[in-house]
Amino acid sequence: MSDSYPLRPLGEVMRLDIQRTPMRPATTYRLAGVLNAGQGLVAKGEIDGGGTEYSAMNVLRVDQVVMRKLTAWEGPITVVPAEFDGFVVSNEFPTFTLGPELVPAWMRHVCRSPRLWAEMKNRVSGTVQRRKRLNPEQLLQIELPIPPREVQARIVEILDAVDDQITALDSEANTARKLLHGVLAEHFATVKGERRRIVDLCSHVVGGVWGNPEGEGEVDRLALGPRIYAPGTSDFVTDGSPVRSFTSKQAGTRTVQEQDIILERSGGSPEQPVGRVVIAGSDLEPCVPTDFQRLIRVDPQKVSPRYVFWRLRHDWASGLTYSYSRRTTGITNLSVKEYIAREVPLPALEEQTGLTESAEAVDALVATLRTEAVRLRQARAGLLAGLLDRTIDIKSAELEG
């Protein structure tokens, strides 16, 4: 656009500026890492200078830009905040000092811009994708629109206000989630009733099969949706609904029905956990579990399906599931038979209903808050791009904020 801010190479407004410090034995250094997508720095603990292979490391200084050369196409770039001043990084992390034309807080927001990551990706060099690097000189060749300092400051105010709203939503969701865990923990720790084996409450428990077993009807295999984790918590973030995947023929008794519980029994990493559960809603299209899942169909004459679901979900969140798991050749497998054969106290149906209603009310609040946070993050990304290229008038953005 003709009225956009002038494109200028980053080399005109910041410069490579690396301060090295020797690694001395019996001296402690605080180590930092750079997160992808401009999400900032992470403390990686303390090291002894005599216990590292590096003879010297780079020192971080407040308001500098630091990036990771390796896999730079993932956007590992940020501005150093005050709390990381003096931390060290390897020579894989070059540092840059900003010139007087740049407001550090504005540059921090720019580091979270997909536009910058795309420019970084376009300049990486190397033959193996995961080993491709971006050299400092290549970063400094990137051209971006650079508004005047006073405009940068106003953009910072607008984006910081949106970030504050996102932080508040995340905080409220985390508080509600802790409340949910507390309600479940208190209930399952104090519940009274006849002790019954979980397997005795089921009409059947089946698993998926890869291939083409006998059966009628073309149905889809079941996947549990995105595995997204809230950092520092014992809970997963999901929309709670199974999604369709992998067409296959399967016997009708294995087709997932409303109120069926799907239990993940196998996983190879924290992103593929065992013991995670979902319960099928009324809008689910025909599908079957994969070979890594078990379908648990509870007999509603004996127990509320949703009560069993919350029991199993609490097992997962509290870590109990892992005591029934075994890890071999990098894969963790849940001993489903042993897990669901254990005895649990079963309260009266009225108490089951009270627990599920309380849990689902809090769970719905958490989902609403997280949905709004996701919406704001998406809006923020568009707002940043629009403010940079001036497709969004800054006065209009201020009014909306």
GROMACS .gro file of N, CA and C in nm, residues 198-297:
model
  300
  198ILE      N    1  -1.506  -5.175   3.799
  198ILE     CA    2  -1.552  -5.095   3.686
  198ILE      C    3  -1.597  -5.184   3.571
  199VAL      N    4  -1.524  -5.293   3.548
  199VAL     CA    5  -1.558  -5.380   3.436
  199VAL      C    6  -1.697  -5.441   3.453
  200ASP      N    7  -1.741  -5.459   3.578
  200ASP     CA    8  -1.874  -5.516   3.602
  200ASP      C    9  -1.986  -5.418   3.570
  201LEU      N   10  -1.950  -5.291   3.555
  201LEU     CA   11  -2.050  -5.189   3.523
  201LEU      C   12  -2.067  -5.170   3.373
  202CYS      N   13  -1.987  -5.245   3.294
  202CYS     CA   14  -1.985  -5.226   3.149
  202CYS      C   15  -2.064  -5.335   3.078
  203SER      N   16  -2.128  -5.297   2.970
  203SER     CA   17  -2.193  -5.397   2.885
  203SER      C   18  -2.091  -5.463   2.794
  204HIS      N   19  -1.990  -5.390   2.750
  204HIS     CA   20  -1.874  -5.451   2.686
  204HIS      C   21  -1.760  -5.350   2.672
  205VAL      N   22  -1.638  -5.404   2.657
  205VAL     CA   23  -1.517  -5.325   2.636
  205VAL      C   24  -1.448  -5.383   2.515
  206VAL      N   25  -1.428  -5.301   2.411
  206VAL     CA   26  -1.366  -5.351   2.289
  206VAL      C   27  -1.260  -5.253   2.244
  207GLY      N   28  -1.172  -5.303   2.155
  207GLY     CA   29  -1.069  -5.218   2.098
  207GLY      C   30  -1.081  -5.212   1.949
  208GLY      N   31  -1.013  -5.120   1.887
  208GLY     CA   32  -1.015  -5.109   1.742
  208GLY      C   33  -0.918  -5.208   1.679
  209VAL      N   34  -0.931  -5.228   1.548
  209VAL     CA   35  -0.843  -5.319   1.477
  209VAL      C   36  -0.804  -5.254   1.345
  210TRP      N   37  -0.674  -5.248   1.316
  210TRP     CA   38  -0.632  -5.199   1.185
  210TRP      C   39  -0.659  -5.307   1.082
  211GLY      N   40  -0.696  -5.268   0.963
  211GLY     CA   41  -0.723  -5.366   0.859
  211GLY      C   42  -0.871  -5.368   0.822
  212ASN      N   43  -0.916  -5.482   0.774
  212ASN     CA   44  -1.055  -5.493   0.729
  212ASN      C   45  -1.121  -5.617   0.788
  213PRO      N   46  -1.157  -5.615   0.915
  213PRO     CA   47  -1.227  -5.728   0.974
  213PRO      C   48  -1.367  -5.740   0.916
  214GLU      N   49  -1.427  -5.855   0.939
  214GLU     CA   50  -1.562  -5.875   0.888
  214GLU      C   51  -1.660  -5.780   0.955
  215GLY      N   52  -1.759  -5.740   0.884
  215GLY     CA   53  -1.858  -5.649   0.939
  215GLY      C   54  -1.925  -5.573   0.828
  216GLU      N   55  -2.029  -5.506   0.861
  216GLU     CA   56  -2.105  -5.434   0.761
  216GLU      C   57  -2.094  -5.285   0.784
  217GLY      N   58  -2.104  -5.211   0.676
  217GLY     CA   59  -2.107  -5.065   0.688
  217GLY      C   60  -1.969  -5.003   0.679
  218GLU      N   61  -1.963  -4.893   0.610
  218GLU     CA   62  -1.839  -4.817   0.598
  218GLU      C   63  -1.840  -4.709   0.704
  219VAL      N   64  -1.751  -4.718   0.803
  219VAL     CA   65  -1.747  -4.620   0.911
  219VAL      C   66  -1.606  -4.566   0.923
  220ASP      N   67  -1.590  -4.468   1.007
  220ASP     CA   68  -1.459  -4.405   1.024
  220ASP      C   69  -1.400  -4.440   1.159
  221ARG      N   70  -1.267  -4.446   1.162
  221ARG     CA   71  -1.199  -4.466   1.288
  221ARG      C   72  -1.206  -4.338   1.371
  222LEU      N   73  -1.182  -4.355   1.498
  222LEU     CA   74  -1.196  -4.243   1.591
  222LEU      C   75  -1.062  -4.183   1.626
  223ALA      N   76  -1.053  -4.052   1.624
  223ALA     CA   77  -0.937  -3.981   1.678
  223ALA      C   78  -0.987  -3.886   1.785
  224LEU      N   79  -0.903  -3.854   1.882
  224LEU     CA   80  -0.949  -3.777   1.997
  224LEU      C   81  -0.926  -3.628   1.984
  225GLY      N   82  -0.895  -3.581   1.865
  225GLY     CA   83  -0.880  -3.437   1.850
  225GLY      C   84  -0.741  -3.390   1.890
  226PRO      N   85  -0.719  -3.260   1.893
  226PRO     CA   86  -0.585  -3.205   1.921
  226PRO      C   87  -0.542  -3.232   2.064
  227ARG      N   88  -0.415  -3.265   2.080
  227ARG     CA   89  -0.360  -3.284   2.213
  227ARG      C   90  -0.284  -3.157   2.251
  228ILE      N   91  -0.351  -3.069   2.323
  228ILE     CA   92  -0.292  -2.940   2.359
  228ILE      C   93  -0.286  -2.933   2.510
  229TYR      N   94  -0.170  -2.904   2.564
  229TYR     CA   95  -0.153  -2.905   2.708
  229TYR      C   96  -0.135  -2.765   2.765
  230ALA      N   97  -0.193  -2.743   2.883
  230ALA     CA   98  -0.173  -2.617   2.955
  230ALA      C   99  -0.042  -2.628   3.031
  231PRO      N  100   0.059  -2.545   3.001
  231PRO     CA  101   0.190  -2.558   3.066
  231PRO      C  102   0.180  -2.551   3.217
  232GLY      N  103   0.252  -2.641   3.283
  232GLY     CA  104   0.259  -2.637   3.428
  232GLY      C  105   0.137  -2.692   3.498
  233THR      N  106   0.048  -2.760   3.425
  233THR     CA  107  -0.072  -2.816   3.486
  233THR      C  108  -0.078  -2.964   3.458
  234SER      N  109  -0.170  -3.031   3.524
  234SER     CA  110  -0.188  -3.174   3.502
  234SER      C  111  -0.314  -3.199   3.420
  235ASP      N  112  -0.354  -3.103   3.341
  235ASP     CA  113  -0.477  -3.116   3.265
  235ASP      C  114  -0.450  -3.096   3.117
  236PHE      N  115  -0.539  -3.148   3.034
  236PHE     CA  116  -0.528  -3.126   2.891
  236PHE      C  117  -0.638  -3.031   2.846
  237VAL      N  118  -0.607  -2.963   2.737
  237VAL     CA  119  -0.704  -2.871   2.677
  237VAL      C  120  -0.757  -2.939   2.551
  238THR      N  121  -0.884  -2.956   2.542
  238THR     CA  122  -0.945  -3.018   2.425
  238THR      C  123  -1.089  -2.971   2.417
  239ASP      N  124  -1.148  -2.989   2.301
  239ASP     CA  125  -1.289  -2.951   2.291
  239ASP      C  126  -1.380  -3.059   2.349
  240GLY      N  127  -1.320  -3.171   2.392
  240GLY     CA  128  -1.398  -3.274   2.458
  240GLY      C  129  -1.473  -3.366   2.366
  241SER      N  130  -1.465  -3.342   2.235
  241SER     CA  131  -1.545  -3.421   2.141
  241SER      C  132  -1.454  -3.504   2.050
  242PRO      N  133  -1.485  -3.632   2.028
  242PRO     CA  134  -1.410  -3.710   1.932
  242PRO      C  135  -1.430  -3.655   1.790
  243VAL      N  136  -1.334  -3.678   1.705
  243VAL     CA  137  -1.348  -3.639   1.565
  243VAL      C  138  -1.323  -3.760   1.477
  244ARG      N  139  -1.368  -3.753   1.351
  244ARG     CA  140  -1.360  -3.867   1.262
  244ARG      C  141  -1.224  -3.872   1.193
  245SER      N  142  -1.178  -3.998   1.168
  245SER     CA  143  -1.052  -4.015   1.098
  245SER      C  144  -1.038  -4.159   1.049
  246PHE      N  145  -0.966  -4.181   0.941
  246PHE     CA  146  -0.929  -4.312   0.892
  246PHE      C  147  -1.049  -4.403   0.857
  247THR      N  148  -1.087  -4.406   0.732
  247THR     CA  149  -1.198  -4.492   0.690
  247THR      C  150  -1.159  -4.640   0.699
  248SER      N  151  -1.252  -4.721   0.751
  248SER     CA  152  -1.229  -4.865   0.763
  248SER      C  153  -1.362  -4.936   0.784
  249LYS      N  154  -1.372  -5.062   0.747
  249LYS     CA  155  -1.489  -5.141   0.778
  249LYS      C  156  -1.472  -5.204   0.916
  250GLN      N  157  -1.581  -5.210   0.992
  250GLN     CA  158  -1.571  -5.258   1.129
  250GLN      C  159  -1.703  -5.319   1.171
  251ALA      N  160  -1.699  -5.413   1.263
  251ALA     CA  161  -1.821  -5.476   1.313
  251ALA      C  162  -1.908  -5.373   1.382
  252GLY      N  163  -2.041  -5.392   1.370
  252GLY     CA  164  -2.133  -5.292   1.423
  252GLY      C  165  -2.123  -5.271   1.572
  253THR      N  166  -2.089  -5.375   1.649
  253THR     CA  167  -2.081  -5.358   1.794
  253THR      C  168  -1.966  -5.267   1.835
  254ARG      N  169  -1.871  -5.245   1.744
  254ARG     CA  170  -1.757  -5.160   1.775
  254ARG      C  171  -1.782  -5.013   1.737
  255THR      N  172  -1.889  -4.987   1.666
  255THR     CA  173  -1.918  -4.850   1.628
  255THR      C  174  -1.952  -4.767   1.752
  256VAL      N  175  -1.888  -4.651   1.764
  256VAL     CA  176  -1.908  -4.568   1.882
  256VAL      C  177  -2.050  -4.513   1.884
  257GLN      N  178  -2.114  -4.523   2.000
  257GLN     CA  179  -2.248  -4.473   2.020
  257GLN      C  180  -2.246  -4.362   2.124
  258GLU      N  181  -2.356  -4.287   2.130
  258GLU     CA  182  -2.368  -4.181   2.230
  258GLU      C  183  -2.349  -4.240   2.370
  259GLN      N  184  -2.274  -4.167   2.453
  259GLN     CA  185  -2.242  -4.203   2.591
  259GLN      C  186  -2.134  -4.311   2.602
  260ASP      N  187  -2.078  -4.357   2.488
  260ASP     CA  188  -1.963  -4.446   2.495
  260ASP      C  189  -1.841  -4.368   2.542
  261ILE      N  190  -1.753  -4.434   2.615
  261ILE     CA  191  -1.630  -4.374   2.664
  261ILE      C  192  -1.514  -4.431   2.584
  262ILE      N  193  -1.427  -4.343   2.535
  262ILE     CA  194  -1.309  -4.386   2.460
  262ILE      C  195  -1.187  -4.359   2.546
  263LEU      N  196  -1.107  -4.464   2.569
  263LEU     CA  197  -0.989  -4.457   2.655
  263LEU      C  198  -0.865  -4.480   2.571
  264GLU      N  199  -0.769  -4.389   2.577
  264GLU     CA  200  -0.643  -4.408   2.506
  264GLU      C  201  -0.554  -4.501   2.588
  265ARG      N  202  -0.513  -4.608   2.525
  265ARG     CA  203  -0.437  -4.709   2.599
  265ARG      C  204  -0.289  -4.711   2.563
  266SER      N  205  -0.247  -4.635   2.461
  266SER     CA  206  -0.108  -4.642   2.416
  266SER      C  207  -0.060  -4.505   2.375
  267GLY      N  208   0.067  -4.476   2.406
  267GLY     CA  209   0.125  -4.348   2.367
  267GLY      C  210   0.276  -4.353   2.377
  268GLY      N  211   0.341  -4.266   2.301
  268GLY     CA  212   0.486  -4.269   2.299
  268GLY      C  213   0.553  -4.147   2.357
  269SER      N  214   0.476  -4.045   2.398
  269SER     CA  215   0.535  -3.922   2.447
  269SER      C  216   0.432  -3.846   2.527
  270PRO      N  217   0.473  -3.735   2.596
  270PRO     CA  218   0.374  -3.653   2.667
  270PRO      C  219   0.263  -3.600   2.576
  271GLU      N  220   0.292  -3.589   2.444
  271GLU     CA  221   0.189  -3.545   2.351
  271GLU      C  222   0.097  -3.659   2.310
  272GLN      N  223   0.132  -3.782   2.349
  272GLN     CA  224   0.048  -3.898   2.321
  272GLN      C  225   0.026  -3.974   2.452
  273PRO      N  226  -0.053  -3.919   2.543
  273PRO     CA  227  -0.065  -3.977   2.676
  273PRO      C  228  -0.153  -4.101   2.677
  274VAL      N  229  -0.134  -4.185   2.779
  274VAL     CA  230  -0.225  -4.296   2.800
  274VAL      C  231  -0.325  -4.254   2.908
  275GLY      N  232  -0.444  -4.308   2.898
  275GLY     CA  233  -0.544  -4.282   3.001
  275GLY      C  234  -0.634  -4.164   2.974
  276ARG      N  235  -0.609  -4.088   2.867
  276ARG     CA  236  -0.698  -3.977   2.838
  276ARG      C  237  -0.832  -4.031   2.791
  277VAL      N  238  -0.941  -3.966   2.827
  277VAL     CA  239  -1.073  -4.016   2.793
  277VAL      C  240  -1.159  -3.906   2.733
  278VAL      N  241  -1.251  -3.946   2.648
  278VAL     CA  242  -1.359  -3.858   2.601
  278VAL      C  243  -1.487  -3.940   2.607
  279ILE      N  244  -1.599  -3.872   2.609
  279ILE     CA  245  -1.729  -3.938   2.605
  279ILE      C  246  -1.803  -3.889   2.482
  280ALA      N  247  -1.863  -3.981   2.409
  280ALA     CA  248  -1.925  -3.949   2.281
  280ALA      C  249  -2.054  -3.871   2.302
  281GLY      N  250  -2.071  -3.764   2.224
  281GLY     CA  251  -2.193  -3.685   2.228
  281GLY      C  252  -2.294  -3.734   2.126
  282SER      N  253  -2.408  -3.669   2.124
  282SER     CA  254  -2.517  -3.713   2.036
  282SER      C  255  -2.492  -3.678   1.890
  283ASP      N  256  -2.398  -3.586   1.863
  283ASP     CA  257  -2.374  -3.541   1.726
  283ASP      C  258  -2.262  -3.618   1.657
  284LEU      N  259  -2.211  -3.723   1.719
  284LEU     CA  260  -2.100  -3.797   1.661
  284LEU      C  261  -2.146  -3.881   1.543
  285GLU      N  262  -2.077  -3.871   1.431
  285GLU     CA  263  -2.107  -3.953   1.315
  285GLU      C  264  -2.046  -4.092   1.334
  286PRO      N  265  -2.090  -4.193   1.258
  286PRO     CA  266  -2.041  -4.330   1.277
  286PRO      C  267  -1.889  -4.339   1.272
  287CYS      N  268  -1.829  -4.401   1.373
  287CYS     CA  269  -1.685  -4.416   1.379
  287CYS      C  270  -1.652  -4.531   1.473
  288VAL      N  271  -1.528  -4.579   1.466
  288VAL     CA  272  -1.484  -4.688   1.552
  288VAL      C  273  -1.352  -4.648   1.616
  289PRO      N  274  -1.315  -4.709   1.729
  289PRO     CA  275  -1.187  -4.676   1.792
  289PRO      C  276  -1.070  -4.729   1.710
  290THR      N  277  -0.955  -4.665   1.725
  290THR     CA  278  -0.833  -4.715   1.662
  290THR      C  279  -0.775  -4.826   1.748
  291ASP      N  280  -0.668  -4.884   1.700
  291ASP     CA  281  -0.604  -4.992   1.774
  291ASP      C  282  -0.537  -4.941   1.901
  292PHE      N  283  -0.523  -4.811   1.915
  292PHE     CA  284  -0.459  -4.753   2.032
  292PHE      C  285  -0.561  -4.708   2.137
  293GLN      N  286  -0.687  -4.743   2.115
  293GLN     CA  287  -0.794  -4.699   2.204
  293GLN      C  288  -0.881  -4.816   2.247
  294ARG      N  289  -0.955  -4.795   2.353
  294ARG     CA  290  -1.054  -4.893   2.396
  294ARG      C  291  -1.189  -4.824   2.410
  295LEU      N  292  -1.292  -4.889   2.359
  295LEU     CA  293  -1.429  -4.840   2.372
  295LEU      C  294  -1.490  -4.905   2.496
  296ILE      N  295  -1.534  -4.823   2.589
  296ILE     CA  296  -1.597  -4.872   2.711
  296ILE      C  297  -1.744  -4.832   2.708
  297ARG      N  298  -1.832  -4.930   2.702
  297ARG     CA  299  -1.976  -4.902   2.700
  297ARG      C  300  -2.034  -4.940   2.836
   0.00000   0.00000   0.00000
